[in-house]
Short mmCIF file of N, CA, C and O in Angstrom, two decimals:
data_model
loop_
_atom_site.label_atom_id
_atom_site.label_comp_id
_atom_site.label_asym_id
_atom_site.label_seq_id
_atom_site.Cartn_x
_atom_site.Cartn_y
_atom_site.Cartn_z
N UNK A 22 -4.95 3.10 -2.80
CA UNK A 22 -5.14 2.84 -4.22
C UNK A 22 -4.20 3.74 -5.02
O UNK A 22 -3.92 4.86 -4.64
N UNK A 23 -3.76 3.26 -6.12
CA UNK A 23 -2.88 3.95 -7.03
C UNK A 23 -3.55 5.20 -7.59
O UNK A 23 -4.71 5.17 -8.00
N UNK A 24 -2.82 6.31 -7.63
CA UNK A 24 -3.38 7.57 -8.12
C UNK A 24 -3.81 7.48 -9.58
O UNK A 24 -4.87 7.99 -9.95
N UNK A 25 -3.01 6.82 -10.41
CA UNK A 25 -3.38 6.68 -11.82
C UNK A 25 -4.68 5.91 -11.97
O UNK A 25 -5.56 6.29 -12.75
N UNK A 26 -4.84 4.84 -11.20
CA UNK A 26 -6.08 4.06 -11.26
C UNK A 26 -7.26 4.92 -10.84
O UNK A 26 -8.33 4.88 -11.45
N UNK A 27 -7.09 5.73 -9.80
CA UNK A 27 -8.16 6.62 -9.35
C UNK A 27 -8.57 7.59 -10.47
O UNK A 27 -9.76 7.79 -10.72
N UNK A 28 -7.57 8.19 -11.13
CA UNK A 28 -7.87 9.11 -12.22
C UNK A 28 -8.59 8.38 -13.35
O UNK A 28 -9.59 8.88 -13.89
N UNK A 29 -8.12 7.19 -13.70
CA UNK A 29 -8.76 6.42 -14.78
C UNK A 29 -10.20 6.06 -14.43
O UNK A 29 -11.08 6.10 -15.29
N UNK A 30 -10.45 5.72 -13.17
CA UNK A 30 -11.82 5.42 -12.75
C UNK A 30 -12.72 6.65 -12.88
O UNK A 30 -13.87 6.54 -13.28
N UNK A 31 -12.18 7.83 -12.58
CA UNK A 31 -12.95 9.07 -12.77
C UNK A 31 -13.21 9.30 -14.26
O UNK A 31 -14.30 9.74 -14.64
N UNK A 32 -12.22 9.04 -15.10
CA UNK A 32 -12.39 9.20 -16.54
C UNK A 32 -13.49 8.30 -17.07
O UNK A 32 -14.27 8.70 -17.93
N UNK A 33 -13.52 7.09 -16.55
CA UNK A 33 -14.54 6.13 -17.01
C UNK A 33 -15.93 6.68 -16.73
O UNK A 33 -16.82 6.58 -17.56
N UNK A 34 -16.11 7.29 -15.57
CA UNK A 34 -17.43 7.79 -15.17
C UNK A 34 -17.80 9.08 -15.89
O UNK A 34 -18.98 9.31 -16.17
N UNK A 35 -16.81 9.94 -16.17
CA UNK A 35 -17.08 11.24 -16.77
C UNK A 35 -16.07 11.57 -17.87
O UNK A 35 -15.26 12.48 -17.72
N UNK A 36 -16.12 10.83 -18.97
CA UNK A 36 -15.11 11.06 -20.02
C UNK A 36 -15.16 12.48 -20.60
O UNK A 36 -14.14 13.05 -20.94
N UNK A 37 -16.34 13.09 -20.68
CA UNK A 37 -16.45 14.43 -21.26
C UNK A 37 -15.67 15.44 -20.42
O UNK A 37 -15.08 16.37 -20.95
N UNK A 38 -15.66 15.27 -19.13
CA UNK A 38 -14.95 16.18 -18.24
C UNK A 38 -13.45 16.16 -18.53
O UNK A 38 -12.76 17.17 -18.42
N UNK A 39 -12.93 15.01 -18.90
CA UNK A 39 -11.50 14.87 -19.15
C UNK A 39 -11.11 15.10 -20.61
O UNK A 39 -10.04 15.61 -20.90
N UNK A 40 -11.97 14.70 -21.52
CA UNK A 40 -11.60 14.70 -22.92
C UNK A 40 -12.26 15.82 -23.72
O UNK A 40 -11.78 16.17 -24.79
N UNK A 41 -13.40 16.33 -23.24
CA UNK A 41 -14.04 17.48 -23.87
C UNK A 41 -14.43 17.31 -25.32
O UNK A 41 -14.50 18.27 -26.05
N UNK A 42 -14.70 16.11 -25.72
CA UNK A 42 -15.09 15.86 -27.11
C UNK A 42 -16.60 15.84 -27.21
O UNK A 42 -17.28 15.40 -26.31
N UNK A 43 -17.12 16.28 -28.34
CA UNK A 43 -18.56 16.22 -28.55
C UNK A 43 -19.02 14.80 -28.82
O UNK A 43 -18.22 13.94 -29.16
N UNK A 44 -20.30 14.56 -28.64
CA UNK A 44 -20.83 13.23 -28.90
C UNK A 44 -20.40 12.24 -27.84
O UNK A 44 -20.32 12.56 -26.68
N UNK A 45 -20.12 11.04 -28.26
CA UNK A 45 -19.69 9.99 -27.34
C UNK A 45 -18.19 10.10 -27.13
O UNK A 45 -17.41 9.93 -28.05
N UNK A 46 -17.77 10.40 -25.92
CA UNK A 46 -16.37 10.66 -25.62
C UNK A 46 -15.57 9.40 -25.33
O UNK A 46 -14.39 9.48 -25.05
N UNK A 47 -16.18 8.26 -25.37
CA UNK A 47 -15.45 7.03 -25.06
C UNK A 47 -14.54 6.66 -26.21
O UNK A 47 -15.00 6.26 -27.26
N UNK A 48 -13.24 6.81 -25.98
CA UNK A 48 -12.26 6.47 -27.00
C UNK A 48 -11.01 5.94 -26.33
O UNK A 48 -10.44 6.61 -25.45
N UNK A 49 -10.60 4.76 -26.72
CA UNK A 49 -9.39 4.18 -26.15
C UNK A 49 -8.16 4.97 -26.57
O UNK A 49 -7.18 5.03 -25.83
N UNK A 50 -8.21 5.62 -27.73
CA UNK A 50 -7.09 6.44 -28.17
C UNK A 50 -6.73 7.51 -27.14
O UNK A 50 -5.57 7.70 -26.81
N UNK A 51 -7.75 8.20 -26.62
CA UNK A 51 -7.45 9.27 -25.66
C UNK A 51 -7.00 8.71 -24.32
O UNK A 51 -6.17 9.30 -23.64
N UNK A 52 -7.52 7.56 -23.92
CA UNK A 52 -7.07 6.92 -22.68
C UNK A 52 -5.60 6.51 -22.82
O UNK A 52 -4.78 6.77 -21.93
N UNK A 53 -5.26 5.90 -23.94
CA UNK A 53 -3.88 5.49 -24.18
C UNK A 53 -2.94 6.70 -24.16
O UNK A 53 -1.88 6.67 -23.54
N UNK A 54 -3.34 7.78 -24.82
CA UNK A 54 -2.51 8.99 -24.84
C UNK A 54 -2.38 9.58 -23.45
O UNK A 54 -1.30 10.04 -23.05
N UNK A 55 -3.46 9.57 -22.68
CA UNK A 55 -3.40 10.09 -21.33
C UNK A 55 -2.43 9.29 -20.46
O UNK A 55 -1.61 9.85 -19.74
N UNK A 56 -2.52 7.96 -20.54
CA UNK A 56 -1.64 7.11 -19.73
C UNK A 56 -0.18 7.37 -20.10
O UNK A 56 0.68 7.48 -19.22
N UNK A 57 0.09 7.47 -21.37
CA UNK A 57 1.46 7.73 -21.81
C UNK A 57 1.94 9.09 -21.27
O UNK A 57 3.04 9.20 -20.72
N UNK A 58 1.12 10.10 -21.41
CA UNK A 58 1.48 11.42 -20.91
C UNK A 58 1.65 11.44 -19.40
O UNK A 58 2.58 12.05 -18.87
N UNK A 59 0.77 10.74 -18.72
CA UNK A 59 0.85 10.66 -17.25
C UNK A 59 2.16 10.01 -16.82
O UNK A 59 2.85 10.51 -15.94
N UNK A 60 2.49 8.91 -17.45
CA UNK A 60 3.71 8.18 -17.08
C UNK A 60 4.95 9.04 -17.27
O UNK A 60 5.88 8.98 -16.48
N UNK A 61 4.98 9.83 -18.34
CA UNK A 61 6.14 10.68 -18.59
C UNK A 61 6.09 11.96 -17.79
O UNK A 61 7.13 12.56 -17.51
N UNK A 62 4.89 12.41 -17.42
CA UNK A 62 4.75 13.69 -16.73
C UNK A 62 4.89 13.63 -15.23
O UNK A 62 5.21 14.64 -14.60
N UNK A 63 4.65 12.49 -14.63
CA UNK A 63 4.74 12.37 -13.19
C UNK A 63 6.21 12.23 -12.79
O UNK A 63 6.90 11.35 -13.28
N UNK A 64 6.64 13.13 -11.92
CA UNK A 64 8.03 13.09 -11.49
C UNK A 64 8.33 11.76 -10.81
O UNK A 64 7.64 11.36 -9.88
N UNK A 65 9.32 11.06 -11.30
CA UNK A 65 9.68 9.77 -10.74
C UNK A 65 8.79 8.63 -11.21
O UNK A 65 9.04 7.48 -10.90
N UNK A 66 7.74 8.96 -11.95
CA UNK A 66 6.85 7.92 -12.45
C UNK A 66 5.96 7.34 -11.37
O UNK A 66 6.27 7.39 -10.20
N UNK A 67 4.83 6.85 -11.77
CA UNK A 67 3.89 6.19 -10.85
C UNK A 67 4.16 4.71 -10.95
O UNK A 67 3.66 4.03 -11.83
N UNK A 68 4.99 4.21 -10.08
CA UNK A 68 5.47 2.84 -10.19
C UNK A 68 4.53 1.80 -9.57
O UNK A 68 4.79 0.62 -9.65
N UNK A 69 3.45 2.24 -8.95
CA UNK A 69 2.57 1.28 -8.30
C UNK A 69 1.74 0.49 -9.29
O UNK A 69 1.32 -0.61 -8.97
N UNK A 70 1.49 1.02 -10.47
CA UNK A 70 0.80 0.26 -11.52
C UNK A 70 1.46 0.57 -12.86
O UNK A 70 0.96 1.34 -13.66
N UNK A 71 2.61 -0.04 -13.11
CA UNK A 71 3.27 0.23 -14.39
C UNK A 71 2.52 -0.44 -15.53
O UNK A 71 2.03 -1.55 -15.40
N UNK A 72 2.42 0.26 -16.64
CA UNK A 72 1.78 -0.30 -17.81
C UNK A 72 2.79 -0.97 -18.73
O UNK A 72 2.45 -1.39 -19.82
N UNK A 73 4.03 -1.10 -18.27
CA UNK A 73 5.06 -1.74 -19.08
C UNK A 73 4.80 -3.23 -19.27
O UNK A 73 5.36 -3.84 -20.17
N UNK A 74 3.95 -3.83 -18.47
CA UNK A 74 3.64 -5.25 -18.55
C UNK A 74 2.23 -5.50 -19.10
O UNK A 74 1.79 -6.63 -19.18
N UNK A 75 1.57 -4.42 -19.46
CA UNK A 75 0.18 -4.47 -19.89
C UNK A 75 -0.01 -5.30 -21.15
O UNK A 75 -0.93 -6.10 -21.26
N UNK A 76 0.87 -5.11 -22.14
CA UNK A 76 0.73 -5.84 -23.41
C UNK A 76 0.79 -7.34 -23.20
O UNK A 76 -0.05 -8.08 -23.73
N UNK A 77 1.76 -7.79 -22.44
CA UNK A 77 1.85 -9.24 -22.20
C UNK A 77 0.65 -9.75 -21.41
O UNK A 77 0.17 -10.85 -21.65
N UNK A 78 0.18 -8.95 -20.48
CA UNK A 78 -0.99 -9.35 -19.69
C UNK A 78 -2.22 -9.48 -20.61
O UNK A 78 -2.95 -10.46 -20.53
N UNK A 79 -2.41 -8.50 -21.49
CA UNK A 79 -3.54 -8.54 -22.42
C UNK A 79 -3.42 -9.73 -23.36
O UNK A 79 -4.39 -10.45 -23.59
N UNK A 80 -2.22 -9.95 -23.90
CA UNK A 80 -2.02 -11.08 -24.81
C UNK A 80 -2.35 -12.40 -24.12
O UNK A 80 -3.02 -13.26 -24.69
N UNK A 81 -1.91 -12.56 -22.89
CA UNK A 81 -2.22 -13.79 -22.15
C UNK A 81 -3.71 -13.86 -21.84
O UNK A 81 -4.32 -14.93 -21.95
N UNK A 82 -4.32 -12.74 -21.50
CA UNK A 82 -5.75 -12.71 -21.18
C UNK A 82 -6.60 -13.15 -22.37
O UNK A 82 -7.53 -13.93 -22.23
N UNK A 83 -6.25 -12.64 -23.56
CA UNK A 83 -6.99 -12.99 -24.77
C UNK A 83 -6.47 -14.26 -25.44
O UNK A 83 -7.06 -14.72 -26.41
N UNK A 84 -5.34 -14.77 -24.96
CA UNK A 84 -4.73 -15.97 -25.52
C UNK A 84 -4.38 -15.75 -27.00
O UNK A 84 -4.72 -16.56 -27.86
N UNK A 85 -3.70 -14.62 -27.26
CA UNK A 85 -3.25 -14.28 -28.61
C UNK A 85 -1.79 -13.87 -28.57
O UNK A 85 -1.29 -13.44 -27.53
N UNK A 86 -1.13 -13.99 -29.71
CA UNK A 86 0.25 -13.50 -29.81
C UNK A 86 0.22 -11.97 -29.87
O UNK A 86 -0.63 -11.39 -30.53
N UNK A 87 1.16 -11.36 -29.18
CA UNK A 87 1.21 -9.91 -29.23
C UNK A 87 2.09 -9.41 -30.35
O UNK A 87 1.79 -8.43 -31.00
N UNK A 88 3.19 -10.11 -30.63
CA UNK A 88 4.09 -9.67 -31.70
C UNK A 88 4.46 -8.21 -31.51
O UNK A 88 4.75 -7.78 -30.42
N UNK A 89 4.37 -7.42 -32.57
CA UNK A 89 4.71 -6.00 -32.44
C UNK A 89 3.55 -5.15 -31.92
O UNK A 89 3.69 -3.95 -31.77
N UNK A 90 2.42 -5.75 -31.66
CA UNK A 90 1.23 -5.01 -31.24
C UNK A 90 1.28 -4.71 -29.75
O UNK A 90 1.73 -5.50 -28.95
N UNK A 91 0.75 -3.56 -29.39
CA UNK A 91 0.64 -3.18 -27.99
C UNK A 91 -0.69 -3.65 -27.41
O UNK A 91 -1.59 -4.09 -28.13
N UNK A 92 -0.81 -3.56 -26.10
CA UNK A 92 -2.02 -3.99 -25.42
C UNK A 92 -3.27 -3.26 -25.87
O UNK A 92 -4.34 -3.86 -26.01
N UNK A 93 -3.14 -1.96 -26.13
CA UNK A 93 -4.30 -1.19 -26.56
C UNK A 93 -4.75 -1.63 -27.96
O UNK A 93 -5.94 -1.71 -28.22
N UNK A 94 -3.82 -1.96 -28.82
CA UNK A 94 -4.16 -2.46 -30.15
C UNK A 94 -4.85 -3.82 -30.04
O UNK A 94 -5.83 -4.09 -30.74
N UNK A 95 -4.36 -4.67 -29.14
CA UNK A 95 -5.00 -5.98 -28.94
C UNK A 95 -6.43 -5.82 -28.45
O UNK A 95 -7.32 -6.58 -28.86
N UNK A 96 -6.66 -4.86 -27.59
CA UNK A 96 -8.03 -4.60 -27.12
C UNK A 96 -8.90 -4.16 -28.29
O UNK A 96 -10.02 -4.66 -28.47
N UNK A 97 -8.40 -3.21 -29.08
CA UNK A 97 -9.17 -2.74 -30.24
C UNK A 97 -9.52 -3.90 -31.17
O UNK A 97 -10.64 -4.00 -31.65
N UNK A 98 -8.55 -4.75 -31.45
CA UNK A 98 -8.80 -5.89 -32.33
C UNK A 98 -9.83 -6.83 -31.72
O UNK A 98 -10.67 -7.38 -32.43
N UNK A 99 -9.76 -7.02 -30.42
CA UNK A 99 -10.68 -7.94 -29.73
C UNK A 99 -12.13 -7.49 -29.88
O UNK A 99 -13.03 -8.33 -29.95
N UNK A 100 -12.35 -6.17 -29.92
CA UNK A 100 -13.72 -5.66 -30.02
C UNK A 100 -14.07 -5.21 -31.44
O UNK A 100 -15.05 -4.50 -31.65
N UNK A 101 -13.28 -5.61 -32.41
CA UNK A 101 -13.59 -5.31 -33.80
C UNK A 101 -13.28 -3.89 -34.24
O UNK A 101 -13.85 -3.40 -35.22
N UNK A 102 -12.41 -3.19 -33.51
CA UNK A 102 -11.98 -1.86 -33.92
C UNK A 102 -12.86 -0.72 -33.45
O UNK A 102 -12.55 0.44 -33.73
N UNK A 103 -13.93 -0.99 -32.75
CA UNK A 103 -14.83 0.06 -32.28
C UNK A 103 -14.22 0.75 -31.06
O UNK A 103 -14.02 0.12 -30.02
N UNK A 104 -13.93 2.03 -31.17
CA UNK A 104 -13.27 2.77 -30.08
C UNK A 104 -14.11 2.81 -28.81
O UNK A 104 -13.57 2.74 -27.71
N UNK A 105 -15.41 2.96 -28.94
CA UNK A 105 -16.27 3.00 -27.75
C UNK A 105 -16.27 1.66 -27.02
O UNK A 105 -16.18 1.60 -25.80
N UNK A 106 -16.34 0.57 -27.79
CA UNK A 106 -16.29 -0.75 -27.17
C UNK A 106 -14.91 -1.01 -26.57
O UNK A 106 -14.79 -1.62 -25.51
N UNK A 107 -13.87 -0.53 -27.24
CA UNK A 107 -12.51 -0.68 -26.72
C UNK A 107 -12.35 0.08 -25.41
O UNK A 107 -11.72 -0.41 -24.47
N UNK A 108 -12.92 1.27 -25.33
CA UNK A 108 -12.91 2.07 -24.11
C UNK A 108 -13.55 1.28 -22.97
O UNK A 108 -12.98 1.14 -21.89
N UNK A 109 -14.74 0.74 -23.23
CA UNK A 109 -15.45 -0.04 -22.21
C UNK A 109 -14.67 -1.29 -21.82
O UNK A 109 -14.59 -1.65 -20.64
N UNK A 110 -14.09 -1.95 -22.80
CA UNK A 110 -13.31 -3.17 -22.54
C UNK A 110 -12.09 -2.86 -21.67
O UNK A 110 -11.77 -3.61 -20.74
N UNK A 111 -11.40 -1.77 -21.97
CA UNK A 111 -10.24 -1.37 -21.16
C UNK A 111 -10.65 -1.22 -19.69
O UNK A 111 -9.97 -1.73 -18.80
N UNK A 112 -11.75 -0.53 -19.45
CA UNK A 112 -12.16 -0.30 -18.07
C UNK A 112 -12.71 -1.55 -17.40
O UNK A 112 -12.72 -1.64 -16.18
N UNK A 113 -13.13 -2.51 -18.18
CA UNK A 113 -13.50 -3.81 -17.63
C UNK A 113 -12.25 -4.57 -17.19
O UNK A 113 -12.24 -5.25 -16.15
N UNK A 114 -11.17 -4.44 -17.97
CA UNK A 114 -9.93 -5.17 -17.69
C UNK A 114 -9.03 -4.49 -16.67
O UNK A 114 -8.22 -5.16 -16.02
N UNK A 115 -9.13 -3.17 -16.52
CA UNK A 115 -8.22 -2.42 -15.65
C UNK A 115 -8.15 -2.98 -14.22
O UNK A 115 -7.05 -3.22 -13.71
N UNK A 116 -9.28 -3.25 -13.56
CA UNK A 116 -9.16 -3.79 -12.20
C UNK A 116 -8.53 -5.18 -12.16
O UNK A 116 -7.84 -5.53 -11.19
N UNK A 117 -8.72 -5.96 -13.20
CA UNK A 117 -8.11 -7.30 -13.25
C UNK A 117 -6.60 -7.18 -13.41
O UNK A 117 -5.83 -7.91 -12.77
N UNK A 118 -6.16 -6.27 -14.27
CA UNK A 118 -4.73 -6.03 -14.45
C UNK A 118 -4.10 -5.52 -13.16
O UNK A 118 -3.05 -6.00 -12.73
N UNK A 119 -4.77 -4.56 -12.51
CA UNK A 119 -4.25 -4.01 -11.25
C UNK A 119 -4.15 -5.11 -10.19
O UNK A 119 -3.15 -5.19 -9.46
N UNK A 120 -5.15 -5.96 -10.12
CA UNK A 120 -5.13 -7.08 -9.16
C UNK A 120 -3.96 -8.02 -9.44
O UNK A 120 -3.21 -8.39 -8.53
N UNK A 121 -3.80 -8.41 -10.71
CA UNK A 121 -2.72 -9.33 -11.06
C UNK A 121 -1.35 -8.72 -10.83
O UNK A 121 -0.42 -9.40 -10.40
N UNK A 122 -1.21 -7.42 -11.10
CA UNK A 122 0.08 -6.77 -10.84
C UNK A 122 0.37 -6.77 -9.34
O UNK A 122 1.50 -6.99 -8.93
N UNK A 123 -0.66 -6.56 -8.52
CA UNK A 123 -0.46 -6.55 -7.08
C UNK A 123 -0.17 -7.95 -6.55
O UNK A 123 0.68 -8.12 -5.67
N UNK A 124 -0.87 -8.95 -7.07
CA UNK A 124 -0.73 -10.31 -6.56
C UNK A 124 0.44 -11.08 -7.18
O UNK A 124 1.14 -11.80 -6.49
N UNK A 125 0.64 -10.92 -8.49
CA UNK A 125 1.67 -11.70 -9.20
C UNK A 125 2.96 -10.93 -9.41
O UNK A 125 4.03 -11.52 -9.48
N UNK A 126 2.83 -9.63 -9.59
CA UNK A 126 3.98 -8.80 -9.91
C UNK A 126 4.42 -9.02 -11.35
O UNK A 126 3.91 -9.89 -12.05
N UNK A 127 5.39 -8.22 -11.80
CA UNK A 127 5.85 -8.35 -13.19
C UNK A 127 6.37 -9.74 -13.53
O UNK A 127 6.08 -10.26 -14.62
N UNK A 128 7.10 -10.36 -12.63
CA UNK A 128 7.63 -11.70 -12.92
C UNK A 128 6.50 -12.71 -13.10
O UNK A 128 6.56 -13.56 -13.99
N UNK A 129 5.48 -12.62 -12.28
CA UNK A 129 4.33 -13.51 -12.40
C UNK A 129 3.55 -13.28 -13.67
O UNK A 129 3.08 -14.23 -14.31
N UNK A 130 3.44 -12.00 -14.07
CA UNK A 130 2.75 -11.67 -15.34
C UNK A 130 3.50 -12.31 -16.50
O UNK A 130 2.92 -12.95 -17.37
N UNK A 131 4.82 -12.16 -16.49
CA UNK A 131 5.63 -12.71 -17.59
C UNK A 131 5.63 -14.25 -17.58
O UNK A 131 5.61 -14.87 -18.64
N UNK A 132 5.63 -14.84 -16.41
CA UNK A 132 5.57 -16.30 -16.31
C UNK A 132 4.23 -16.81 -16.86
O UNK A 132 4.20 -17.78 -17.63
N UNK A 133 3.14 -16.14 -16.50
CA UNK A 133 1.82 -16.54 -16.99
C UNK A 133 1.75 -16.37 -18.51
O UNK A 133 1.22 -17.23 -19.22
N UNK A 134 2.30 -15.28 -19.01
CA UNK A 134 2.35 -15.04 -20.45
C UNK A 134 3.08 -16.19 -21.15
O UNK A 134 2.61 -16.72 -22.15
N UNK A 135 4.23 -16.58 -20.60
CA UNK A 135 5.00 -17.68 -21.19
C UNK A 135 4.21 -18.98 -21.21
O UNK A 135 4.24 -19.73 -22.20
N UNK A 136 3.49 -19.27 -20.12
CA UNK A 136 2.68 -20.48 -20.06
C UNK A 136 1.58 -20.46 -21.12
O UNK A 136 1.37 -21.44 -21.83
N UNK A 137 0.90 -19.35 -21.23
CA UNK A 137 -0.19 -19.24 -22.19
C UNK A 137 0.33 -19.34 -23.62
O UNK A 137 -0.23 -20.06 -24.47
N UNK A 138 1.44 -18.65 -23.92
CA UNK A 138 2.01 -18.69 -25.27
C UNK A 138 2.47 -20.09 -25.64
O UNK A 138 2.34 -20.49 -26.80
N UNK A 139 2.97 -20.84 -24.68
CA UNK A 139 3.42 -22.20 -24.98
C UNK A 139 2.25 -23.13 -25.29
O UNK A 139 2.44 -24.17 -25.91
N UNK A 140 1.06 -22.77 -24.91
CA UNK A 140 -0.13 -23.58 -25.16
C UNK A 140 -0.83 -23.24 -26.47
O UNK A 140 -1.69 -23.98 -26.92
N UNK A 141 -0.45 -22.11 -27.07
CA UNK A 141 -1.09 -21.71 -28.33
C UNK A 141 -0.59 -22.58 -29.47
O UNK A 141 0.59 -22.98 -29.49
N UNK A 142 -1.44 -22.88 -30.42
CA UNK A 142 -0.98 -23.67 -31.57
C UNK A 142 0.03 -22.87 -32.37
O UNK A 142 -0.05 -21.66 -32.48
N UNK A 143 1.00 -23.58 -32.92
CA UNK A 143 2.06 -22.92 -33.69
C UNK A 143 1.49 -22.52 -35.05
O UNK A 143 0.75 -23.26 -35.67
N UNK A 144 1.88 -21.31 -35.48
CA UNK A 144 1.46 -20.83 -36.80
C UNK A 144 2.36 -21.45 -37.86
O UNK A 144 3.54 -21.61 -37.66
N UNK A 145 1.76 -21.80 -38.97
CA UNK A 145 2.55 -22.39 -40.06
C UNK A 145 2.59 -21.47 -41.24
O UNK A 145 1.83 -20.59 -41.41
#
């Protein structure tokens, strides 16, 4: 299993241990910041689960245009802006994204995104 996925699974179970915030520690903001820091901090990068295709995967999953929005923003919008719900939603989607990256790869993710986008009604 990918090291980043293992760390994220631990975060899901014990967010206070990783984030040290009072109250409810579930926040997609801190998960997003952690992933960004991890990607830049790991020597050579953790290429087994790149998040460079995450936005297109999320857009296809929700059947929405991504435009200038990132995957984490799309998740927040999907749950009405609630950070705790966005945190939970991210961890619900993480194993699905990891599976699709393993089975389809980046090219398959982009092909699926293209198919889904072509089926969306055109905005006027």
